[in-house]
CSV table of C-alpha atoms in Angstrom, one decimal:
chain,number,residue,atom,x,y,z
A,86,UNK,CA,15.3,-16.9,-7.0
A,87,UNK,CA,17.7,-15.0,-10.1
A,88,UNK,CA,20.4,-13.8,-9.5
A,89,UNK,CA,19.3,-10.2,-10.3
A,90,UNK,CA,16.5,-10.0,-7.6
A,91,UNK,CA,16.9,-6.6,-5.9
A,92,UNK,CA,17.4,-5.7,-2.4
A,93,UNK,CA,15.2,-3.7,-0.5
A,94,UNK,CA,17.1,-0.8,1.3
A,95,UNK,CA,14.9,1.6,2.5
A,96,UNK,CA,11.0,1.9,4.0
A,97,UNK,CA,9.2,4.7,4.3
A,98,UNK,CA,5.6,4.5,6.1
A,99,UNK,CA,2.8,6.8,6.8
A,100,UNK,CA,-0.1,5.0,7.9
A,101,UNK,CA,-3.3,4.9,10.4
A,102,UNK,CA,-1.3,2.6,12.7
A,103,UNK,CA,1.6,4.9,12.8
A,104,UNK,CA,3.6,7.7,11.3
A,105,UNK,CA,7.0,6.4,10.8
A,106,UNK,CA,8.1,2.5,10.3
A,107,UNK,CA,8.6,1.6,13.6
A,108,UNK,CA,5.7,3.2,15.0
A,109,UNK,CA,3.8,1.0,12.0
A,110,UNK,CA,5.0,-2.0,12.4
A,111,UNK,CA,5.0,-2.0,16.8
A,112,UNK,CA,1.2,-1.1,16.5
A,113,UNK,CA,0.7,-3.6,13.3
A,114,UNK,CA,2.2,-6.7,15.5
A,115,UNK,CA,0.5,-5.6,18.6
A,116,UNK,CA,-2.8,-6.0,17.3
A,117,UNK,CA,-3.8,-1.5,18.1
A,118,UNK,CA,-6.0,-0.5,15.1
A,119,UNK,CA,-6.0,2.7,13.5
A,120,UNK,CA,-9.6,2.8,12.5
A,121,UNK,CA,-12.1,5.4,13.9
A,122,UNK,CA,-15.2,7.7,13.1
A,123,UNK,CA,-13.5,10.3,10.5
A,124,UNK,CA,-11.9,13.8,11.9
A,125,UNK,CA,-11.2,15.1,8.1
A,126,UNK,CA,-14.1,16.4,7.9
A,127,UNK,CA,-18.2,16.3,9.3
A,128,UNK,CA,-18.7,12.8,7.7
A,129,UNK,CA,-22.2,12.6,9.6
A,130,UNK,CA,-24.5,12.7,6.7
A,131,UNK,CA,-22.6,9.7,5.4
A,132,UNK,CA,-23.5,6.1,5.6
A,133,UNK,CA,-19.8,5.1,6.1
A,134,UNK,CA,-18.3,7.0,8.8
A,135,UNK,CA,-15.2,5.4,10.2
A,136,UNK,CA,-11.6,5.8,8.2
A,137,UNK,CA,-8.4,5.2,8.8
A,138,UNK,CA,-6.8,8.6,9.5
A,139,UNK,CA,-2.5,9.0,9.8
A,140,UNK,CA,-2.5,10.0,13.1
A,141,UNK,CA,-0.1,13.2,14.2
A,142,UNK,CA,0.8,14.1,10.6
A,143,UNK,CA,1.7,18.1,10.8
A,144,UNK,CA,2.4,18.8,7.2
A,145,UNK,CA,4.3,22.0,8.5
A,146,UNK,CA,6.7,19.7,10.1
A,147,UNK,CA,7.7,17.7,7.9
A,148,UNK,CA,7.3,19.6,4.4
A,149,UNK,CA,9.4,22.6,2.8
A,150,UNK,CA,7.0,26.1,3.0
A,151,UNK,CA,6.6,26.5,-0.7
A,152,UNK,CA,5.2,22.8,-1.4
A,153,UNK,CA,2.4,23.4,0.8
A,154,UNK,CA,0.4,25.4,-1.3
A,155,UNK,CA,1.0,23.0,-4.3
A,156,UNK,CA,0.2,19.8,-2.9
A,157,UNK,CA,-2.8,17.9,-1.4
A,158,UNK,CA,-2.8,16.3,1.8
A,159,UNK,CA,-2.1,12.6,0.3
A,160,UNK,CA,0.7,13.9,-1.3
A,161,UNK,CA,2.6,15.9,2.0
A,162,UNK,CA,1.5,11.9,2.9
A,163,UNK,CA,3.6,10.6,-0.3
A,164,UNK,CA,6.7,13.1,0.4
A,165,UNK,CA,7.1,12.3,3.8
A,166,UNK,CA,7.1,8.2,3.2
A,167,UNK,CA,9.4,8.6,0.2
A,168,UNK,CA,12.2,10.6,2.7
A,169,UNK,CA,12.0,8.0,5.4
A,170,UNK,CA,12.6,5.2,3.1
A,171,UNK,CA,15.5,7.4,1.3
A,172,UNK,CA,16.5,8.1,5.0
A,173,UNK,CA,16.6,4.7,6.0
A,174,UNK,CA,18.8,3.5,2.7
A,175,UNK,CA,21.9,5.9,3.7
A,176,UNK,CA,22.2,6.5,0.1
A,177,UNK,CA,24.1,9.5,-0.9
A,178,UNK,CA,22.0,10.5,-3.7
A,179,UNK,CA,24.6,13.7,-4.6
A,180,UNK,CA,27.0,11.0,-5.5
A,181,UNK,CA,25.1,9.0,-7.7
A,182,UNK,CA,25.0,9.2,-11.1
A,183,UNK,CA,22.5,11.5,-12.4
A,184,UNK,CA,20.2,9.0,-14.1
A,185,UNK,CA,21.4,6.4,-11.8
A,186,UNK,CA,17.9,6.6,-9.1
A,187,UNK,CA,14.0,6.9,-10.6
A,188,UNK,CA,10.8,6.4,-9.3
A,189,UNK,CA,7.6,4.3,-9.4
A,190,UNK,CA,4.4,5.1,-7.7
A,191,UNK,CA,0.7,4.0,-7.5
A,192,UNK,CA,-1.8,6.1,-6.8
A,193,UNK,CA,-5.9,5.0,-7.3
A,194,UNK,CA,-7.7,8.8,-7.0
A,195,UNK,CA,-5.0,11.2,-7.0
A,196,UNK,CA,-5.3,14.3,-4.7
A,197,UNK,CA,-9.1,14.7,-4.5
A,198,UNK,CA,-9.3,17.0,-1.4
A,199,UNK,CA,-7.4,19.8,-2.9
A,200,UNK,CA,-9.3,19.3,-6.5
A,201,UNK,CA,-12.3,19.7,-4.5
A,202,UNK,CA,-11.3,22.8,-3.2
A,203,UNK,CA,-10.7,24.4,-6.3
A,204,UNK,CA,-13.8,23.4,-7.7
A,205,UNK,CA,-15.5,24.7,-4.8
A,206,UNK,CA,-13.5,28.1,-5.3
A,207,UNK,CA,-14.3,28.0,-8.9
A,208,UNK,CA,-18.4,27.6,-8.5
A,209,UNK,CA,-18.5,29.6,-6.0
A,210,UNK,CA,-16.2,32.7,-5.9
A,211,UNK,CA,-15.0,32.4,-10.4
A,212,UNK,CA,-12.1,31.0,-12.3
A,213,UNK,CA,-9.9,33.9,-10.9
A,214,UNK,CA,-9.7,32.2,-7.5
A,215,UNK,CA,-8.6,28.7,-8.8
A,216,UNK,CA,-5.0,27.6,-7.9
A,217,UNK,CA,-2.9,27.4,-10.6
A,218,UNK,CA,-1.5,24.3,-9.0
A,219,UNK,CA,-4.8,22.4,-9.6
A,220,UNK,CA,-3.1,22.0,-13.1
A,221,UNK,CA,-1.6,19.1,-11.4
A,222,UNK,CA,-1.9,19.1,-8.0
A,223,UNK,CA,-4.9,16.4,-8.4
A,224,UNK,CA,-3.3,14.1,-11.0
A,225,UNK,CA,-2.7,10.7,-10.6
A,226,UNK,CA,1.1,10.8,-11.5
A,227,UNK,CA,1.7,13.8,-9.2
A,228,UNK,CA,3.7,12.0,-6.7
A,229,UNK,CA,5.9,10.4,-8.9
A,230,UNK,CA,6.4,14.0,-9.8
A,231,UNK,CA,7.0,16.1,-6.6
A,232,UNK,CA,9.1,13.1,-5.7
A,233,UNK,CA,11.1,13.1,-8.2
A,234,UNK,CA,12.1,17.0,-8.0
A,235,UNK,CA,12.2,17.1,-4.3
A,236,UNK,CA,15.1,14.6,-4.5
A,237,UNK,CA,16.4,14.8,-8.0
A,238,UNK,CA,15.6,11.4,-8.6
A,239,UNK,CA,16.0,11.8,-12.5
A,240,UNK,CA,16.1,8.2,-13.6
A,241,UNK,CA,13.2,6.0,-14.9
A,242,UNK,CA,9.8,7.2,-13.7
A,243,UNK,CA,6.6,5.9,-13.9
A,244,UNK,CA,2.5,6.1,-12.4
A,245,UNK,CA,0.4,2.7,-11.8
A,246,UNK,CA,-3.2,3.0,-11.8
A,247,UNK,CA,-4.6,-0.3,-10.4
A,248,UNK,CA,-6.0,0.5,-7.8
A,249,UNK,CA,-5.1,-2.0,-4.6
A,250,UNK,CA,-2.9,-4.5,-6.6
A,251,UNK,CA,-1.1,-0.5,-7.6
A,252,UNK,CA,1.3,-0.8,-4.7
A,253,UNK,CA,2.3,-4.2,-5.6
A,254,UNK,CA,2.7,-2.8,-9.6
A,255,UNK,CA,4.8,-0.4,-8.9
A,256,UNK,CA,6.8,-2.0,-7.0
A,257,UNK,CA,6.9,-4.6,-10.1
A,258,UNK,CA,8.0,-1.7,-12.4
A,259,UNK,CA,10.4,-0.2,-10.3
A,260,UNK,CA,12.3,-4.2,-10.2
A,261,UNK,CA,11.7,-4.1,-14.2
A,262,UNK,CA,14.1,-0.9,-13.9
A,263,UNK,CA,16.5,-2.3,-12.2
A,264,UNK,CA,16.9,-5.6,-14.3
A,265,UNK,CA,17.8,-2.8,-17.0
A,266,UNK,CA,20.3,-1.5,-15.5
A,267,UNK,CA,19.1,1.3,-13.0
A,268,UNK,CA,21.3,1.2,-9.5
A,269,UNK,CA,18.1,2.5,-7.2
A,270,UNK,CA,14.7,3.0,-7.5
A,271,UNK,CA,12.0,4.2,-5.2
A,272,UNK,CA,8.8,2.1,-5.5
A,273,UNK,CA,4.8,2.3,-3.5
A,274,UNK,CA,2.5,3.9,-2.6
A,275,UNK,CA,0.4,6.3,-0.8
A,276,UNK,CA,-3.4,6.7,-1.1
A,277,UNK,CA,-6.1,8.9,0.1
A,278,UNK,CA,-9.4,10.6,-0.4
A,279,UNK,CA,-10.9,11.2,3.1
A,280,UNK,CA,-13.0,14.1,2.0
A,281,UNK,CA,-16.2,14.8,1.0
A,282,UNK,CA,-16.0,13.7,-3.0
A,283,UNK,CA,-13.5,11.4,-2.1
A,284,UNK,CA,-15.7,9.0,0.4
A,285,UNK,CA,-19.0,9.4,-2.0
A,286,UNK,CA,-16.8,8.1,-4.6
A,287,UNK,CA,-15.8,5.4,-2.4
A,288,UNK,CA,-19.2,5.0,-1.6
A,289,UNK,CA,-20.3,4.4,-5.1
A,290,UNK,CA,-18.7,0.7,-5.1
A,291,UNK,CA,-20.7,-0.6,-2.8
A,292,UNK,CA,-18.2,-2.5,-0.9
A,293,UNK,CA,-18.0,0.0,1.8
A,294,UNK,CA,-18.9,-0.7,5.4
A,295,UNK,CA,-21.4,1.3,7.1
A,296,UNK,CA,-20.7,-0.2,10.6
A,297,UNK,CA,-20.7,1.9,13.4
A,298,UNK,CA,-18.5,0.4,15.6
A,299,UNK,CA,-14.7,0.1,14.7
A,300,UNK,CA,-13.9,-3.1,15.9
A,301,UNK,CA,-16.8,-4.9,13.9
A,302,UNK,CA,-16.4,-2.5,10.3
A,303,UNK,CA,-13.6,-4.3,8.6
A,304,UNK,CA,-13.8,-7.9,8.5
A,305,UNK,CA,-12.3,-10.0,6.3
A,306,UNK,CA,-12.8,-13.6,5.4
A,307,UNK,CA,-15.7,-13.9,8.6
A,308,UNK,CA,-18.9,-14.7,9.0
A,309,UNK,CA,-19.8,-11.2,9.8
A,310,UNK,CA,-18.0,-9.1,6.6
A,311,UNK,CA,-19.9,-6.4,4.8
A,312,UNK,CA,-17.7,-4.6,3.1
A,313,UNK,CA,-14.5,-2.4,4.1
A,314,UNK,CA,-13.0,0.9,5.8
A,315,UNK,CA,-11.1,3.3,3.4
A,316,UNK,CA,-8.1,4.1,5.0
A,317,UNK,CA,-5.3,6.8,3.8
A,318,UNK,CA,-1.5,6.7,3.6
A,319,UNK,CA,0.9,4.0,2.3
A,320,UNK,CA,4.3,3.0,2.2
A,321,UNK,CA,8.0,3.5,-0.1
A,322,UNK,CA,10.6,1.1,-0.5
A,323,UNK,CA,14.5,1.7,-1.6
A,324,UNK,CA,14.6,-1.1,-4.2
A,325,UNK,CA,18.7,-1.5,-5.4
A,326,UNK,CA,20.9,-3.8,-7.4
A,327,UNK,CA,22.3,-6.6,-5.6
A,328,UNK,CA,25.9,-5.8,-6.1
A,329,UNK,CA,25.5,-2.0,-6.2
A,330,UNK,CA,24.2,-2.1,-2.5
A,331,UNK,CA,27.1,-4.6,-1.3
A,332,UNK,CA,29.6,-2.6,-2.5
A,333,UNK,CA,28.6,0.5,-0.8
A,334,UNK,CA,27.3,-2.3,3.0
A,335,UNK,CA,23.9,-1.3,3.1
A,336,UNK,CA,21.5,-2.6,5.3
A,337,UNK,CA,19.0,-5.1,3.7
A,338,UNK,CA,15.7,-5.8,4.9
A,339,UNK,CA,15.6,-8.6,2.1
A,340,UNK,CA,15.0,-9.2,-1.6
A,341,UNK,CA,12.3,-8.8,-3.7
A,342,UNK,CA,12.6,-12.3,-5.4
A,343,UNK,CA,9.2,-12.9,-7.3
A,344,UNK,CA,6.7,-10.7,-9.0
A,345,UNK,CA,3.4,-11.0,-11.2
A,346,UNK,CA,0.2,-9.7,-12.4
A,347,UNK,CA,-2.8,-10.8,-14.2
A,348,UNK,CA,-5.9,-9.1,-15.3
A,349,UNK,CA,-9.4,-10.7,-14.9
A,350,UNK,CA,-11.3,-11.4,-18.3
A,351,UNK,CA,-14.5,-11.2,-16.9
A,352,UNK,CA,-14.1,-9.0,-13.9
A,353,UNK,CA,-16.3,-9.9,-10.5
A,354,UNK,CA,-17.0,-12.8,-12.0
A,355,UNK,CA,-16.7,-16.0,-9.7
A,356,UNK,CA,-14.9,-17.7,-12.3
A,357,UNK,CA,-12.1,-15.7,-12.4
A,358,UNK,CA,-9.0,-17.1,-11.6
A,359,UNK,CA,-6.2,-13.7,-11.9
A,360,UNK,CA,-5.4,-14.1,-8.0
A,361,UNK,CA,-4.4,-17.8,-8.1
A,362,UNK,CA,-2.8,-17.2,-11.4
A,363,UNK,CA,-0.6,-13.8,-10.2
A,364,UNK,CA,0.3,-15.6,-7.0
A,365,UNK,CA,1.6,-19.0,-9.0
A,366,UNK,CA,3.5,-16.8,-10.9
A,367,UNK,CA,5.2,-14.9,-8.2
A,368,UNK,CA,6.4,-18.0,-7.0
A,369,UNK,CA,7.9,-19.4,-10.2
A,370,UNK,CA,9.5,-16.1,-10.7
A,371,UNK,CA,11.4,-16.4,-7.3
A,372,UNK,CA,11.9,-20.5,-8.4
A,373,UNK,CA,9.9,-21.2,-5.0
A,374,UNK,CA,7.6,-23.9,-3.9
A,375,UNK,CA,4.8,-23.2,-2.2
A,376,UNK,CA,6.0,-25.2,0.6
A,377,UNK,CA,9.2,-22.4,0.7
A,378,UNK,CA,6.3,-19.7,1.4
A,379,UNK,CA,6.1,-19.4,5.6
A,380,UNK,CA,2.7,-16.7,5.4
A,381,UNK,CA,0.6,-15.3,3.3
A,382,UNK,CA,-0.5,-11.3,3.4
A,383,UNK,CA,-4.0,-11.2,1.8
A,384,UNK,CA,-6.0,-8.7,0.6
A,385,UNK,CA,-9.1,-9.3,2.0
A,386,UNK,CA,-11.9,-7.5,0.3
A,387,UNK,CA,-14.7,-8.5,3.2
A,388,UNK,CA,-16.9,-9.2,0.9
A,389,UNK,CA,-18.3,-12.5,0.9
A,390,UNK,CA,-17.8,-13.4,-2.6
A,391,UNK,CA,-14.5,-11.9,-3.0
A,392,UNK,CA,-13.0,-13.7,0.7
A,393,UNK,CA,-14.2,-16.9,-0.8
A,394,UNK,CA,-12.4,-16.8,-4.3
A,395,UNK,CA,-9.4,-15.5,-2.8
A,396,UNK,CA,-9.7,-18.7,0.2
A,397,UNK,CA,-10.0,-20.8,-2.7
A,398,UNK,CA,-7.2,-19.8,-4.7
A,399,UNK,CA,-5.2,-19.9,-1.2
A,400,UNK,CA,-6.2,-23.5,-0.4
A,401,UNK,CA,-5.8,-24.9,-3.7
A,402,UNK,CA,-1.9,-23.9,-3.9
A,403,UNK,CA,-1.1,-24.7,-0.1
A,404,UNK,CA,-4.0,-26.7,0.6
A,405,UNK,CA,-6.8,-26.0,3.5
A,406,UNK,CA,-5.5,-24.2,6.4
A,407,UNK,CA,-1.5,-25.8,5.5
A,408,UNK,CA,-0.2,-22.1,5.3
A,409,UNK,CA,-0.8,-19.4,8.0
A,410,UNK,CA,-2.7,-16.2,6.6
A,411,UNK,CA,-3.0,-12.5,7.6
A,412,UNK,CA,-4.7,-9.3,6.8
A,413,UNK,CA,-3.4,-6.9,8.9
A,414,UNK,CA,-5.2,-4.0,6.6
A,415,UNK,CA,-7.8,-4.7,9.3
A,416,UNK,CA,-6.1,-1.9,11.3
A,417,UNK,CA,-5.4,0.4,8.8
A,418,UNK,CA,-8.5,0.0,6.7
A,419,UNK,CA,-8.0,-0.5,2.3
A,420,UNK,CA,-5.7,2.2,1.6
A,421,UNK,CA,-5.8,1.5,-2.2
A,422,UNK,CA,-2.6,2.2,-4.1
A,423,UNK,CA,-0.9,2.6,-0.7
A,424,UNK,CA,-2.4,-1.0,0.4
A,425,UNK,CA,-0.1,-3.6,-1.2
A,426,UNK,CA,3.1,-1.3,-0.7
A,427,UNK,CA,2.6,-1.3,3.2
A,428,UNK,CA,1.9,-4.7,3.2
A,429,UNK,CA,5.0,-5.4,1.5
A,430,UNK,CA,6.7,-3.6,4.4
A,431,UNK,CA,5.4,-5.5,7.1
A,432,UNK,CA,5.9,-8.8,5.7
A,433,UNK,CA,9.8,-7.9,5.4
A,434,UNK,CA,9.3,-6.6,9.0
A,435,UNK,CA,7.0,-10.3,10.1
A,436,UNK,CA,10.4,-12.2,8.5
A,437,UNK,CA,12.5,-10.3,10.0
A,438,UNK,CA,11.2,-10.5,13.3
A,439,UNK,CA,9.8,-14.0,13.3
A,440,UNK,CA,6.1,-12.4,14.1
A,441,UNK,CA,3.4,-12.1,11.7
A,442,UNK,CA,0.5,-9.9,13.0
A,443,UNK,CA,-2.6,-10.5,13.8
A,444,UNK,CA,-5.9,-10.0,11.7
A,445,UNK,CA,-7.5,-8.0,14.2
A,446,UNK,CA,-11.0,-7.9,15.1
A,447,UNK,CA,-12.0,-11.2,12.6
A,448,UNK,CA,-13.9,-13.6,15.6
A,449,UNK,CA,-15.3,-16.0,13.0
A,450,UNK,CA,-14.0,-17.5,10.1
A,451,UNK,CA,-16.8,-18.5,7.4
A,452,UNK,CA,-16.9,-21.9,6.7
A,453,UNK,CA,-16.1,-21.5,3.3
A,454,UNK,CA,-13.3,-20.0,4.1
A,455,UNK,CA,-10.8,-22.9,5.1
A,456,UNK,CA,-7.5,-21.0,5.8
A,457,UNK,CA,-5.6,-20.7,8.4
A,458,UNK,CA,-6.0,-17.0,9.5
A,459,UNK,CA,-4.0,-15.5,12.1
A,460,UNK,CA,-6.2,-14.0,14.6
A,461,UNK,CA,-5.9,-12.7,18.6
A,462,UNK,CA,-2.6,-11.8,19.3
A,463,UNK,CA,0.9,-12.3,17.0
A,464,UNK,CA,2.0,-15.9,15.9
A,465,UNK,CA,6.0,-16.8,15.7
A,466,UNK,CA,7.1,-17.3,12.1
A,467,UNK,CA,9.4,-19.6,11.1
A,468,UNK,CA,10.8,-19.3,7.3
A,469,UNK,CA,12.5,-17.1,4.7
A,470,UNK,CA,9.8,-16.0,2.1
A,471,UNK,CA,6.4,-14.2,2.5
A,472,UNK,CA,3.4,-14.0,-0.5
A,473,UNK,CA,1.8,-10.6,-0.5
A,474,UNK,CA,-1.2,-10.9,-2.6
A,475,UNK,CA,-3.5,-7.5,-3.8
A,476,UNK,CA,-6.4,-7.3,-5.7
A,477,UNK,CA,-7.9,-3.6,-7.5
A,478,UNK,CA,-11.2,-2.7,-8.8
A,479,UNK,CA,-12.2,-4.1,-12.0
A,480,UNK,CA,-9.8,-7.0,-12.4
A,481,UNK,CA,-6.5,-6.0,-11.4
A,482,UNK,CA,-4.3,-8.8,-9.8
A,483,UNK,CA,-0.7,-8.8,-8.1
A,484,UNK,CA,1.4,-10.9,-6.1
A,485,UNK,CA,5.1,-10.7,-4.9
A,486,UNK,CA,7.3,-12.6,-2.9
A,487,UNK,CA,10.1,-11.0,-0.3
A,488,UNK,CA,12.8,-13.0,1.1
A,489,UNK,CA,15.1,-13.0,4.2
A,490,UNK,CA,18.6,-11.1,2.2
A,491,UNK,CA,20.3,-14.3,3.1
């Protein structure tokens, strides 16, 4: 691991298993999913119709008057993740520098509910009923944006668009930022199209489960997958410099020690090889062994093809079943951009407390899947570095690897 490997600080979460980190991460280990037939909206002429939804999320409560009319519903999502994590850091942002904090953040569809609106308004009422804020209220980069101006986060700023593995990338950029000499950034993600043109989109992929019951919709690397459960929400980290945070005795949840992504040639093509290739060089960025790596967080498509590259690239670094695995996505459903980011939150959580959660619901592991997946009911953990792997439509790949801050 370098030298210059940054800290984590801060986590912010808004999820289907919980709004706030510790409500997350208590439901995450216990196994309590998040996933249910959609509230958002009448979802009943739809062949998918479970998501996971945040549950308890008041926007009212937790965002300034005048940003409600401006901002979709994935967004209020984005701004309340990004003030935990800041929260959490105890960073005095008035006394920083004022290009001494930025921000990086993934997003995969932007804000599609309140886009829909306004086209709905426009088609069916005229131009002159169209928010002005639709000029960027559905963009991809908008929470990088409100983000930014809420907390005057002036520094480096950036927008991923790669889908699941976006968490992950951002994250990736934010670390870049602080190589160069940036004292704090705030890095994730937080996805979410749970409407009408959002979910039809989704549907379009085809990997979408059309399952009925929630506990047999998402199921990745078993006998039984067909194909996931969009989910909404995400997670923020406080990424610092080593030094900067030691000075000022924050708390550290641990380091980000190892990062990489790859890109598919030939996307959906079972030769490709990006997964194994981003997750070997994760590890020879943190100047690990596989042997150093105590659990794997996986992203676990649930699609047959998919589940068995990704097994395969698993077994041939640690060998069948020699490392324990878990998808814990199962109980929030894919969240896209916000996927990799809150995964990244509970394997600092799963190393911090010795427990890595369950893969809920999977009963039957394919054959051709010989890992060792964490199933039932939490497992102790024993070790100092995690492998959080994430994979995005098209080709994208990303891997990174947290340690304990020791």
């Amino acid at each position: 691991m370098t030298a210059s490997a940054p800290v984590i600080t801060g986590l912010g979460v808004a999820a289907p298993t919980g709004l706030g980190t510790d409500a997350h991460w208590s439901a995450t280990v216990e196994g309590r999913s998040g996933i249910a037939p959609i509230t958002r909206f009448d979802a009943s002429g739809y062949t998918a119709r479970l998501a996971g939804e945040v549950p308890g999320f008041e926007a009212a409560d937790h965002i300034p008057s005048r940003l409600l009319p401006q901002t979709d519903h994935m967004t209020r999502l984005a701004l309340y993740a990004a003030d935990e994590a800041l929260r959490d850091s105890g960073l005095d942002l008035a006394g920083l520098p004022p290009y001494a904090a930025g921000v990086a953040s993934a997003s995969s569809m932007g804000g599609f509910e309140f886009g829909q609106r306004e086209l709905q308004n426009l088609w069916s009422k005229g131009g002159q009923f169209v928010s002005a804020y639709q000029s960027f209220a559905w963009f991809y980069a908008v929470n990088t944006g409100q983000i930014s101006i809420r907390h005057g986060l002036r520094g480096p700023s950036s927008a991923v668009v790669t889908d699941q593995a976006g968490g992950l990338d951002a994250i990736g950029h934010a670390r870049r930022q602080i190589r160069k000499g940036t004292k704090v950034m705030l890095a994730g993600g937080v996805d979410g199209a749970l409407c009408p043109l959002g979910l039809a989109g989704q549907l379009s992929s085809g990997r979408l489960s059309t399952a009925d019951r929630p506990d047999r919709a998402y199921l990745p690397f078993d006998e039984d997958a067909a194909g996931h459960v969009p989910g909404e929400g995400g997670a923020y980290l406080v990424l610092e410099d080593p030094e900067a945070a030691r000075d000022r005795g924050a708390h550290l949840y641990g380091r980000l020690a190892g990062y990489a992504a790859t890109f598919d040639p030939a996307p959906n093509s079972p030769a490709a090889d990006g997964l194994e290739r981003a997750a070997r060089g994760a590890l020879s960025d943190a100047g690990l062994a596989p042997s150093d790596i105590a659990v794997v967080f996986a992203d676990g498509a649930a699609v047959h093809s998919a589940d068995r590259t990704e097994a395969a690239a698993v077994t041939a670094m640690f060998g069948p079943g020699a490392v324990p695995v878990t998808v814990p996505k199962t109980q929030t459903g894919r969240l896209y951009a916000g996927g990799g980011a809150l995964d990244l939150v509970s394997a600092l959580l799963c190393l911090r407390d010795g427990r890595i959660p369950p893969t809920a619901h999977v009963t039957s592991v394919a054959a051709d899947c010989p890992i060792d997946l964490v199933t039932g009911e939490a497992r102790p953990l024993s070790g100092e570095a995690a492998l959080v792997l994430a994979r995005g439509e098209g080709g994208f790949n990303a891997a990174a690897v947290v340690t304990t801050p020791a």
